[in-house]
mmCIF file of C-alpha atoms and ligand atoms in Angstrom:
data_model
loop_
_atom_site.group_PDB
_atom_site.id
_atom_site.type_symbol
_atom_site.label_atom_id
_atom_site.label_comp_id
_atom_site.label_asym_id
_atom_site.label_seq_id
_atom_site.Cartn_x
_atom_site.Cartn_y
_atom_site.Cartn_z
ATOM 1 C CA MET Y 1 -93.604 133.602 116.219
ATOM 2 C CA ILE Y 2 -96.198 135.180 114.043
ATOM 3 C CA ILE Y 3 -96.607 134.639 110.358
ATOM 4 C CA LEU Y 4 -98.489 136.368 107.887
ATOM 5 C CA GLY Y 5 -99.796 133.662 105.051
ATOM 6 C CA ILE Y 6 -100.876 135.000 101.215
ATOM 7 C CA GLU Y 7 -102.478 132.748 98.749
ATOM 8 C CA SER Y 8 -103.313 133.590 95.058
ATOM 9 C CA SER Y 9 -102.602 130.739 93.232
ATOM 10 C CA CYS Y 10 -106.164 130.934 91.361
ATOM 11 C CA ASP Y 11 -109.161 132.638 91.750
ATOM 12 C CA GLU Y 12 -109.352 133.697 95.656
ATOM 13 C CA THR Y 13 -107.203 136.411 97.213
ATOM 14 C CA ALA Y 14 -106.042 135.476 100.896
ATOM 15 C CA ALA Y 15 -104.474 136.164 103.557
ATOM 16 C CA ALA Y 16 -104.042 134.984 106.894
ATOM 17 C CA VAL Y 17 -102.382 135.519 110.142
ATOM 18 C CA ILE Y 18 -101.392 132.078 112.402
ATOM 19 C CA GLU Y 19 -98.874 132.246 115.420
ATOM 20 C CA ASP Y 20 -96.958 129.290 116.196
ATOM 21 C CA GLY Y 21 -97.461 127.316 113.358
ATOM 22 C CA ARG Y 22 -101.108 126.474 114.393
ATOM 23 C CA ARG Y 23 -103.050 129.129 116.538
ATOM 24 C CA LEU Y 24 -105.332 131.205 113.539
ATOM 25 C CA ARG Y 25 -105.544 135.222 114.628
ATOM 26 C CA SER Y 26 -107.174 135.766 111.189
ATOM 27 C CA SER Y 27 -108.272 134.508 107.719
ATOM 28 C CA VAL Y 28 -109.518 136.677 105.097
ATOM 29 C CA VAL Y 29 -110.244 135.040 101.849
ATOM 30 C CA ALA Y 30 -111.751 137.145 98.998
ATOM 31 C CA SER Y 31 -113.220 134.863 96.279
ATOM 32 C CA GLN Y 32 -113.582 136.158 92.839
ATOM 33 C CA VAL Y 33 -116.575 133.868 91.854
ATOM 34 C CA GLU Y 34 -118.724 136.801 90.526
ATOM 35 C CA VAL Y 35 -115.898 137.606 88.575
ATOM 36 C CA HIS Y 36 -115.201 134.489 86.783
ATOM 37 C CA HIS Y 37 -119.374 132.960 87.119
ATOM 38 C CA ARG Y 38 -120.356 134.211 83.353
ATOM 39 C CA TYR Y 39 -117.815 132.766 81.807
ATOM 40 C CA GLY Y 40 -118.086 129.007 83.034
ATOM 41 C CA GLY Y 41 -115.020 128.728 84.663
ATOM 42 C CA VAL Y 42 -111.842 130.646 85.697
ATOM 43 C CA VAL Y 43 -110.137 133.503 83.147
ATOM 44 C CA PRO Y 44 -106.720 133.889 84.023
ATOM 45 C CA GLU Y 45 -106.041 137.702 82.663
ATOM 46 C CA LEU Y 46 -109.410 138.368 84.974
ATOM 47 C CA ALA Y 47 -108.123 136.746 87.986
ATOM 48 C CA SER Y 48 -104.527 138.370 87.687
ATOM 49 C CA ARG Y 49 -106.032 141.692 87.630
ATOM 50 C CA LYS Y 50 -108.419 140.817 90.454
ATOM 51 C CA HIS Y 51 -105.917 140.111 92.416
ATOM 52 C CA VAL Y 52 -104.182 143.223 91.736
ATOM 53 C CA GLU Y 53 -106.830 145.060 93.191
ATOM 54 C CA MET Y 54 -107.534 142.728 96.461
ATOM 55 C CA ILE Y 55 -104.263 141.643 97.607
ATOM 56 C CA LEU Y 56 -103.848 144.984 99.702
ATOM 57 C CA PRO Y 57 -107.289 145.513 101.070
ATOM 58 C CA VAL Y 58 -107.068 141.496 101.892
ATOM 59 C CA VAL Y 59 -103.699 141.427 103.868
ATOM 60 C CA LEU Y 60 -104.511 144.961 105.905
ATOM 61 C CA GLU Y 61 -107.778 143.095 107.052
ATOM 62 C CA ALA Y 62 -105.864 139.828 107.940
ATOM 63 C CA GLN Y 63 -103.647 142.052 109.942
ATOM 64 C CA ALA Y 64 -106.493 144.072 111.310
ATOM 65 C CA LYS Y 65 -108.611 140.939 112.158
ATOM 66 C CA ALA Y 66 -105.734 139.374 113.967
ATOM 67 C CA GLY Y 67 -104.914 142.985 115.900
ATOM 68 C CA ILE Y 68 -101.740 143.104 114.849
ATOM 69 C CA GLN Y 69 -99.703 146.019 112.741
ATOM 70 C CA PRO Y 70 -97.024 145.418 110.354
ATOM 71 C CA ALA Y 71 -94.104 145.304 112.752
ATOM 72 C CA ASP Y 72 -95.219 142.331 114.902
ATOM 73 C CA ILE Y 73 -94.996 140.177 111.732
ATOM 74 C CA ASP Y 74 -91.903 137.905 112.167
ATOM 75 C CA ALA Y 75 -92.133 136.195 108.667
ATOM 76 C CA LEU Y 76 -94.202 136.004 105.733
ATOM 77 C CA ALA Y 77 -95.228 132.724 103.395
ATOM 78 C CA VAL Y 78 -96.618 132.951 100.489
ATOM 79 C CA THR Y 79 -98.008 130.632 97.742
ATOM 80 C CA GLN Y 80 -95.196 129.889 94.932
ATOM 81 C CA GLY Y 81 -96.963 127.519 92.990
ATOM 82 C CA PRO Y 82 -98.457 125.585 91.642
ATOM 83 C CA GLY Y 83 -101.377 127.329 89.826
ATOM 84 C CA LEU Y 84 -101.972 130.313 87.179
ATOM 85 C CA VAL Y 85 -98.668 132.064 86.793
ATOM 86 C CA GLY Y 86 -100.592 135.813 86.037
ATOM 87 C CA SER Y 87 -102.091 135.044 89.658
ATOM 88 C CA LEU Y 88 -99.087 133.748 91.511
ATOM 89 C CA LEU Y 89 -97.095 136.350 90.558
ATOM 90 C CA VAL Y 90 -99.344 138.895 92.075
ATOM 91 C CA GLY Y 91 -99.450 137.321 95.787
ATOM 92 C CA PHE Y 92 -95.591 136.491 95.359
ATOM 93 C CA SER Y 93 -94.427 139.555 94.300
ATOM 94 C CA PHE Y 94 -96.359 141.337 96.882
ATOM 95 C CA ALA Y 95 -94.826 139.348 99.592
ATOM 96 C CA LYS Y 96 -91.254 139.648 98.394
ATOM 97 C CA GLY Y 97 -91.800 143.571 98.507
ATOM 98 C CA TYR Y 98 -93.634 143.561 101.978
ATOM 99 C CA ALA Y 99 -90.814 141.356 103.425
ATOM 100 C CA PHE Y 100 -88.028 143.285 102.012
ATOM 101 C CA GLY Y 101 -89.425 146.793 103.465
ATOM 102 C CA LEU Y 102 -90.161 145.114 106.677
ATOM 103 C CA GLY Y 103 -86.463 143.154 106.760
ATOM 104 C CA ILE Y 104 -87.726 139.837 107.675
ATOM 105 C CA PRO Y 105 -87.746 136.481 106.300
ATOM 106 C CA TRP Y 106 -90.112 134.890 103.862
ATOM 107 C CA VAL Y 107 -90.458 131.367 102.098
ATOM 108 C CA GLY Y 108 -92.427 130.167 98.964
ATOM 109 C CA VAL Y 109 -95.181 127.417 99.602
ATOM 110 C CA ASN Y 110 -96.182 124.390 97.745
ATOM 111 C CA HIS Y 111 -99.829 125.244 97.576
ATOM 112 C CA LEU Y 112 -100.419 121.146 97.645
ATOM 113 C CA GLU Y 113 -98.386 121.331 100.607
ATOM 114 C CA GLY Y 114 -100.639 123.725 101.772
ATOM 115 C CA HIS Y 115 -103.942 121.883 101.609
ATOM 116 C CA ILE Y 116 -102.479 118.789 103.180
ATOM 117 C CA HIS Y 117 -100.906 121.199 106.205
ATOM 118 C CA SER Y 118 -105.032 122.230 106.406
ATOM 119 C CA ALA Y 119 -105.036 118.751 108.321
ATOM 120 C CA PHE Y 120 -102.802 120.270 111.288
ATOM 121 C CA LEU Y 121 -105.390 123.490 111.477
ATOM 122 C CA ASP Y 122 -107.960 121.183 112.586
ATOM 123 C CA PRO Y 123 -108.968 121.298 116.375
ATOM 124 C CA GLU Y 124 -107.812 117.204 116.526
ATOM 125 C CA PRO Y 125 -104.839 117.024 113.572
ATOM 126 C CA PRO Y 126 -103.355 113.878 113.292
ATOM 127 C CA GLU Y 127 -100.667 112.390 114.344
ATOM 128 C CA PHE Y 128 -97.725 110.831 111.858
ATOM 129 C CA PRO Y 129 -97.545 109.086 109.677
ATOM 130 C CA PHE Y 130 -100.933 109.319 108.154
ATOM 131 C CA VAL Y 131 -102.384 109.113 104.822
ATOM 132 C CA ALA Y 132 -104.089 112.041 102.674
ATOM 133 C CA LEU Y 133 -106.333 112.310 99.794
ATOM 134 C CA LEU Y 134 -105.894 115.685 98.594
ATOM 135 C CA VAL Y 135 -109.204 116.425 96.307
ATOM 136 C CA SER Y 136 -109.399 120.206 94.562
ATOM 137 C CA GLY Y 137 -110.199 121.500 91.458
ATOM 138 C CA GLY Y 138 -106.839 120.961 89.843
ATOM 139 C CA HIS Y 139 -105.427 118.027 91.831
ATOM 140 C CA THR Y 140 -106.746 114.654 93.049
ATOM 141 C CA ALA Y 141 -103.468 112.727 94.653
ATOM 142 C CA LEU Y 142 -103.099 110.120 97.762
ATOM 143 C CA TYR Y 143 -99.948 110.847 100.178
ATOM 144 C CA HIS Y 144 -98.295 108.902 102.919
ATOM 145 C CA VAL Y 145 -97.365 112.041 105.233
ATOM 146 C CA THR Y 146 -94.404 111.255 107.324
ATOM 147 C CA SER Y 147 -93.392 114.345 108.959
ATOM 148 C CA PHE Y 148 -94.446 118.051 108.216
ATOM 149 C CA THR Y 149 -92.312 118.592 105.479
ATOM 150 C CA SER Y 150 -92.066 115.094 103.814
ATOM 151 C CA ALA Y 151 -94.915 113.023 102.115
ATOM 152 C CA GLU Y 152 -94.651 110.093 99.575
ATOM 153 C CA LEU Y 153 -96.902 110.866 96.524
ATOM 154 C CA MET Y 154 -98.896 106.822 96.443
ATOM 155 C CA GLY Y 155 -101.043 107.807 93.184
ATOM 156 C CA GLN Y 156 -102.814 110.894 91.343
ATOM 157 C CA THR Y 157 -105.595 111.290 88.742
ATOM 158 C CA ARG Y 158 -104.305 110.601 85.089
ATOM 159 C CA ASP Y 159 -106.876 112.678 83.365
ATOM 160 C CA ASP Y 160 -109.332 114.981 85.536
ATOM 161 C CA ALA Y 161 -108.850 115.834 88.925
ATOM 162 C CA ALA Y 162 -112.414 115.306 90.965
ATOM 163 C CA GLY Y 163 -113.227 118.702 91.280
ATOM 164 C CA GLU Y 164 -112.894 119.413 87.850
ATOM 165 C CA ALA Y 165 -115.034 116.595 87.104
ATOM 166 C CA TYR Y 166 -117.535 117.977 89.505
ATOM 167 C CA ASP Y 167 -117.444 121.471 87.592
ATOM 168 C CA LYS Y 168 -117.711 120.084 84.112
ATOM 169 C CA VAL Y 169 -120.425 117.687 85.077
ATOM 170 C CA ALA Y 170 -122.491 120.843 86.315
ATOM 171 C CA LYS Y 171 -121.483 122.676 83.019
ATOM 172 C CA VAL Y 172 -123.309 120.106 80.923
ATOM 173 C CA MET Y 173 -126.078 119.899 83.571
ATOM 174 C CA GLY Y 174 -126.530 123.746 83.122
ATOM 175 C CA LEU Y 175 -125.700 124.121 86.637
ATOM 176 C CA GLY Y 176 -123.390 127.047 86.465
ATOM 177 C CA TYR Y 177 -119.867 127.384 87.456
ATOM 178 C CA PRO Y 178 -118.056 126.640 90.521
ATOM 179 C CA GLY Y 179 -120.123 123.712 90.164
ATOM 180 C CA GLY Y 180 -119.134 121.249 93.152
ATOM 181 C CA ALA Y 181 -121.198 122.970 95.917
ATOM 182 C CA VAL Y 182 -124.099 123.027 93.509
ATOM 183 C CA ILE Y 183 -124.155 119.318 92.763
ATOM 184 C CA ASP Y 184 -123.159 118.518 96.507
ATOM 185 C CA ARG Y 185 -126.743 120.116 97.266
ATOM 186 C CA LEU Y 186 -128.742 118.791 94.402
ATOM 187 C CA ALA Y 187 -127.457 115.151 94.703
ATOM 188 C CA ALA Y 188 -129.125 115.138 98.540
ATOM 189 C CA GLY Y 189 -132.208 115.393 96.950
ATOM 190 C CA GLY Y 190 -131.789 112.416 94.353
ATOM 191 C CA ASP Y 191 -131.436 108.684 94.921
ATOM 192 C CA PRO Y 192 -128.021 107.743 94.053
ATOM 193 C CA SER Y 193 -129.279 104.208 92.405
ATOM 194 C CA ARG Y 194 -131.703 105.727 89.747
ATOM 195 C CA VAL Y 195 -129.229 106.624 87.304
ATOM 196 C CA LEU Y 196 -126.003 104.737 87.655
ATOM 197 C CA PHE Y 197 -122.937 105.364 86.558
ATOM 198 C CA LYS Y 198 -119.855 102.670 86.047
ATOM 199 C CA ARG Y 199 -117.633 103.596 89.118
ATOM 200 C CA PRO Y 200 -113.531 104.299 87.779
ATOM 201 C CA PHE Y 201 -111.940 102.153 89.655
ATOM 202 C CA LEU Y 202 -108.915 101.633 87.255
ATOM 203 C CA ASP Y 203 -106.701 99.134 88.372
ATOM 204 C CA LYS Y 204 -108.356 97.524 91.684
ATOM 205 C CA ASN Y 205 -104.904 97.517 93.371
ATOM 206 C CA GLY Y 206 -103.697 100.736 92.318
ATOM 207 C CA PHE Y 207 -104.128 104.373 93.688
ATOM 208 C CA ASP Y 208 -104.160 106.345 90.707
ATOM 209 C CA PHE Y 209 -107.404 107.708 89.836
ATOM 210 C CA SER Y 210 -109.468 108.417 86.457
ATOM 211 C CA PHE Y 211 -112.392 110.515 86.088
ATOM 212 C CA SER Y 212 -112.447 112.149 82.712
ATOM 213 C CA GLY Y 213 -114.869 109.025 81.743
ATOM 214 C CA ILE Y 214 -117.827 109.257 84.472
ATOM 215 C CA LYS Y 215 -117.578 112.907 83.388
ATOM 216 C CA SER Y 216 -118.079 111.956 79.432
ATOM 217 C CA ALA Y 217 -120.565 109.422 80.356
ATOM 218 C CA VAL Y 218 -123.156 111.653 82.453
ATOM 219 C CA ASN Y 219 -122.619 114.017 79.293
ATOM 220 C CA ARG Y 220 -123.579 111.199 77.043
ATOM 221 C CA PHE Y 221 -126.532 110.573 79.580
ATOM 222 C CA VAL Y 222 -127.794 114.499 79.756
ATOM 223 C CA GLN Y 223 -127.825 114.271 75.815
ATOM 224 C CA SER Y 224 -129.291 111.418 75.207
ATOM 225 C CA HIS Y 225 -132.369 112.378 77.669
ATOM 226 C CA PRO Y 226 -133.197 116.150 77.237
ATOM 227 C CA ASP Y 227 -136.722 115.984 77.921
ATOM 228 C CA GLU Y 228 -136.433 114.258 81.189
ATOM 229 C CA LEU Y 229 -132.993 116.176 82.317
ATOM 230 C CA ALA Y 230 -135.388 118.652 84.579
ATOM 231 C CA ASP Y 231 -136.976 115.269 86.080
ATOM 232 C CA LEU Y 232 -133.940 113.287 86.405
ATOM 233 C CA ALA Y 233 -131.714 116.190 87.417
ATOM 234 C CA THR Y 234 -131.278 115.316 91.072
ATOM 235 C CA HIS Y 235 -130.822 111.490 90.527
ATOM 236 C CA ILE Y 236 -127.869 112.248 87.968
ATOM 237 C CA ALA Y 237 -125.824 114.475 90.484
ATOM 238 C CA ALA Y 238 -126.498 111.895 93.187
ATOM 239 C CA GLY Y 239 -125.565 108.948 90.810
ATOM 240 C CA PHE Y 240 -122.564 110.938 89.562
ATOM 241 C CA GLN Y 241 -121.382 111.892 93.294
ATOM 242 C CA GLU Y 242 -122.047 108.477 94.782
ATOM 243 C CA ALA Y 243 -119.493 106.720 91.682
ATOM 244 C CA VAL Y 244 -116.938 109.302 92.498
ATOM 245 C CA VAL Y 245 -117.206 109.196 96.463
ATOM 246 C CA ASP Y 246 -116.833 105.572 96.354
ATOM 247 C CA VAL Y 247 -113.921 105.261 94.316
ATOM 248 C CA LEU Y 248 -112.008 108.176 96.613
ATOM 249 C CA THR Y 249 -113.210 106.834 100.181
ATOM 250 C CA HIS Y 250 -112.165 103.120 99.084
ATOM 251 C CA LYS Y 251 -109.096 104.165 97.519
ATOM 252 C CA LEU Y 252 -108.032 106.392 100.430
ATOM 253 C CA VAL Y 253 -109.040 103.592 103.134
ATOM 254 C CA ALA Y 254 -107.014 100.865 100.570
ATOM 255 C CA ALA Y 255 -103.769 103.403 100.456
ATOM 256 C CA ALA Y 256 -103.866 103.928 104.423
ATOM 257 C CA ARG Y 257 -104.339 99.969 104.864
ATOM 258 C CA ALA Y 258 -101.088 99.066 102.630
ATOM 259 C CA ARG Y 259 -99.132 101.888 104.288
ATOM 260 C CA ASP Y 260 -100.557 99.778 107.800
ATOM 261 C CA CYS Y 261 -101.573 103.162 108.707
ATOM 262 C CA ASN Y 262 -105.083 104.063 110.662
ATOM 263 C CA ARG Y 263 -104.839 107.455 110.617
ATOM 264 C CA ILE Y 264 -106.388 109.181 107.392
ATOM 265 C CA ALA Y 265 -107.196 112.822 106.380
ATOM 266 C CA LEU Y 266 -109.568 114.298 103.660
ATOM 267 C CA VAL Y 267 -108.133 117.665 102.498
ATOM 268 C CA GLY Y 268 -109.126 120.429 99.497
ATOM 269 C CA GLY Y 269 -111.676 122.389 97.979
ATOM 270 C CA VAL Y 270 -113.934 119.054 97.202
ATOM 271 C CA ALA Y 271 -113.049 118.056 101.207
ATOM 272 C CA ALA Y 272 -116.148 120.397 101.420
ATOM 273 C CA ASN Y 273 -118.111 118.035 99.851
ATOM 274 C CA ARG Y 274 -121.274 116.726 102.543
ATOM 275 C CA ARG Y 275 -121.418 113.216 101.197
ATOM 276 C CA LEU Y 276 -117.686 112.571 100.987
ATOM 277 C CA ARG Y 277 -116.917 113.717 104.311
ATOM 278 C CA GLU Y 278 -120.052 111.753 105.437
ATOM 279 C CA ARG Y 279 -118.392 108.494 103.754
ATOM 280 C CA VAL Y 280 -114.926 109.051 104.954
ATOM 281 C CA ARG Y 281 -116.059 109.494 108.361
ATOM 282 C CA THR Y 282 -118.229 106.234 108.409
ATOM 283 C CA ASP Y 283 -115.337 104.312 106.358
ATOM 284 C CA GLY Y 284 -112.970 105.491 108.679
ATOM 285 C CA ALA Y 285 -114.419 104.174 111.368
ATOM 286 C CA ALA Y 286 -115.506 101.146 109.762
ATOM 287 C CA ASN Y 287 -111.984 100.509 109.487
ATOM 288 C CA ASP Y 288 -111.017 101.530 113.058
ATOM 289 C CA MET Y 289 -108.804 104.663 111.594
ATOM 290 C CA PHE Y 290 -108.610 107.833 113.071
ATOM 291 C CA VAL Y 291 -110.106 110.533 110.520
ATOM 292 C CA THR Y 292 -109.175 114.071 110.136
ATOM 293 C CA ILE Y 293 -111.370 116.668 107.909
ATOM 294 C CA PRO Y 294 -110.401 120.341 108.572
ATOM 295 C CA PRO Y 295 -113.453 122.881 108.986
ATOM 296 C CA LEU Y 296 -115.163 123.760 105.778
ATOM 297 C CA GLU Y 297 -113.157 127.386 105.853
ATOM 298 C CA PHE Y 298 -109.799 125.161 105.455
ATOM 299 C CA CYS Y 299 -110.994 123.303 102.406
ATOM 300 C CA GLY Y 300 -110.928 125.623 99.704
ATOM 301 C CA ASP Y 301 -108.288 127.796 99.010
ATOM 302 C CA ASN Y 302 -106.881 129.685 102.105
ATOM 303 C CA ALA Y 303 -103.989 131.462 103.381
ATOM 304 C CA ALA Y 304 -103.995 129.840 106.543
ATOM 305 C CA MET Y 305 -102.751 126.697 105.414
ATOM 306 C CA ILE Y 306 -99.938 128.235 103.535
ATOM 307 C CA ALA Y 307 -98.953 130.066 106.819
ATOM 308 C CA ALA Y 308 -98.883 126.993 108.402
ATOM 309 C CA VAL Y 309 -96.432 125.093 106.181
ATOM 310 C CA GLY Y 310 -94.489 128.005 106.195
ATOM 311 C CA TYR Y 311 -93.746 127.888 109.777
ATOM 312 C CA ARG Y 312 -92.301 124.394 109.582
ATOM 313 C CA TYR Y 313 -90.123 125.403 106.978
ATOM 314 C CA LEU Y 314 -88.663 128.757 108.250
ATOM 315 C CA GLU Y 315 -88.648 126.836 111.675
ATOM 316 C CA GLN Y 316 -85.485 124.739 109.384
ATOM 317 C CA GLY Y 317 -84.001 127.953 108.783
ATOM 318 C CA ILE Y 318 -85.265 127.822 105.072
ATOM 319 C CA ARG Y 319 -85.991 131.106 102.986
ATOM 320 C CA GLY Y 320 -87.039 132.522 99.727
ATOM 321 C CA ALA Y 321 -84.425 134.654 97.994
ATOM 322 C CA LEU Y 322 -85.537 137.869 96.055
ATOM 323 C CA GLY Y 323 -84.576 136.160 92.679
ATOM 324 C CA ASP Y 324 -86.841 133.156 93.346
ATOM 325 C CA ASP Y 325 -89.861 132.737 90.459
ATOM 326 C CA VAL Y 326 -92.965 131.164 90.805
ATOM 327 C CA TYR Y 327 -93.954 127.550 89.102
ATOM 328 C CA SER Y 328 -97.191 127.033 87.065
ATOM 329 C CA ARG Y 329 -96.872 122.715 87.020
ATOM 330 C CA ASN Y 330 -96.539 121.033 90.304
ATOM 331 C CA ARG Y 331 -92.498 120.204 91.454
ATOM 332 C CA GLN Y 332 -91.624 118.761 94.647
HETATM 333 O O1 LIG J 401 -108.764 123.683 96.789
HETATM 334 P P1 LIG J 401 -109.844 124.410 95.765
HETATM 335 O O2 LIG J 401 -110.622 125.625 96.558
HETATM 336 O O3 LIG J 401 -109.084 125.094 94.471
HETATM 337 C C1 LIG J 401 -108.202 124.076 93.884
HETATM 338 O O4 LIG J 401 -107.007 124.211 94.336
HETATM 339 O O5 LIG J 401 -108.265 123.848 92.997
HETATM 340 O O6 LIG J 401 -110.878 123.388 94.882
HETATM 341 C C2 LIG J 401 -111.631 123.843 94.213
HETATM 342 C C3 LIG J 401 -112.995 122.903 93.697
HETATM 343 C C4 LIG J 401 -113.797 122.930 92.578
HETATM 344 O O7 LIG J 401 -113.398 122.453 91.456
HETATM 345 C C5 LIG J 401 -115.132 123.217 93.403
HETATM 346 O O8 LIG J 401 -116.034 122.931 92.194
HETATM 347 C C6 LIG J 401 -114.679 122.279 94.477
HETATM 348 O O9 LIG J 401 -113.739 122.164 94.865
HETATM 349 N N1 LIG J 401 -115.871 122.032 95.402
HETATM 350 C C7 LIG J 401 -116.664 121.173 95.554
HETATM 351 C C8 LIG J 401 -117.334 121.365 97.007
HETATM 352 N N2 LIG J 401 -117.325 122.658 97.122
HETATM 353 C C9 LIG J 401 -115.855 123.301 96.013
HETATM 354 N N3 LIG J 401 -116.877 119.587 94.491
HETATM 355 C C10 LIG J 401 -117.985 118.963 95.743
HETATM 356 N N4 LIG J 401 -118.412 119.449 96.407
HETATM 357 C C11 LIG J 401 -118.381 120.619 97.266
HETATM 358 N N5 LIG J 401 -119.153 120.430 98.175
HETATM 359 ZN ZN1 LIG J 402 -106.198 124.496 96.204
#
């Protein structure tokens, strides 16, 4: 079964072709970083316009790279939410029209489920059940995943998402947008114990997160050390990163233990972070856990993960209807 996946929830226009749920035939991602960079964040109206411009070329490229014609596509899967409504509508409306024109079924997919399913695109996918830590620009959450279509939310952030904290810290340090990857690189050259930040553990035994406090602490430190910022930048980045990674890793392992589960997965845009990948691997191994961290191309927003979810729902006979609409906030 050949599925064309489409993703346009934020600032990436993406299309991918997947065969039988897991075999990747192509994955194309057009990033809008250039468009939003100078505004220091995603501008929704500009994002929608760029999606309109890119959706057809990206889909055509995905088909060409997969070596398929439109007639070879058996079904479509498209992100329905959560995300920016104007962005979502571009991919969603395109998919409806394309499926209608080709006379094939389609299904709307939850973006967060998409990130969880990126774990199944790994060469060594996890078996069920496993605990997944989803860390992205919009969400930070722990799930106990028991099948391809069922996951229990164990905890989530009460304020900022981890990626959002990275982006905001980068902004106050004058490092530009998006900041996650920049801080990742900068932190590699710093000493995480030079500038210490309090670990935001909240309730030691709970699985909720909070990252707005550490973001403010970094801001206060930066404001009160204007002359030393250039010298201390790498250490501030390393100190901030170590605190965030400590909490994320600790809660992931603890959540798996709480469910008597020895399999964990790390997914979402922040799963590209080198220090986080390293810590999840070593802490997972130290606790005899089987660790899945998908390749980088499946961590950030992409359409392969959307097609992977779509396959499971289509298999169950679930279909989208022309009257369906997108949703901005998560619903599950
Ligand atoms: O999953 P994603 O592509 O989009 C959302 O669904 O939000 O995640 C984007 C987030 C941004 O906040 C970005 O700064 C962060 O992932 N990110 C990173 C790294 N690469 C991307 N954060 C830390 N380290 C990285 N290497
Ligand atoms: Zn995402």
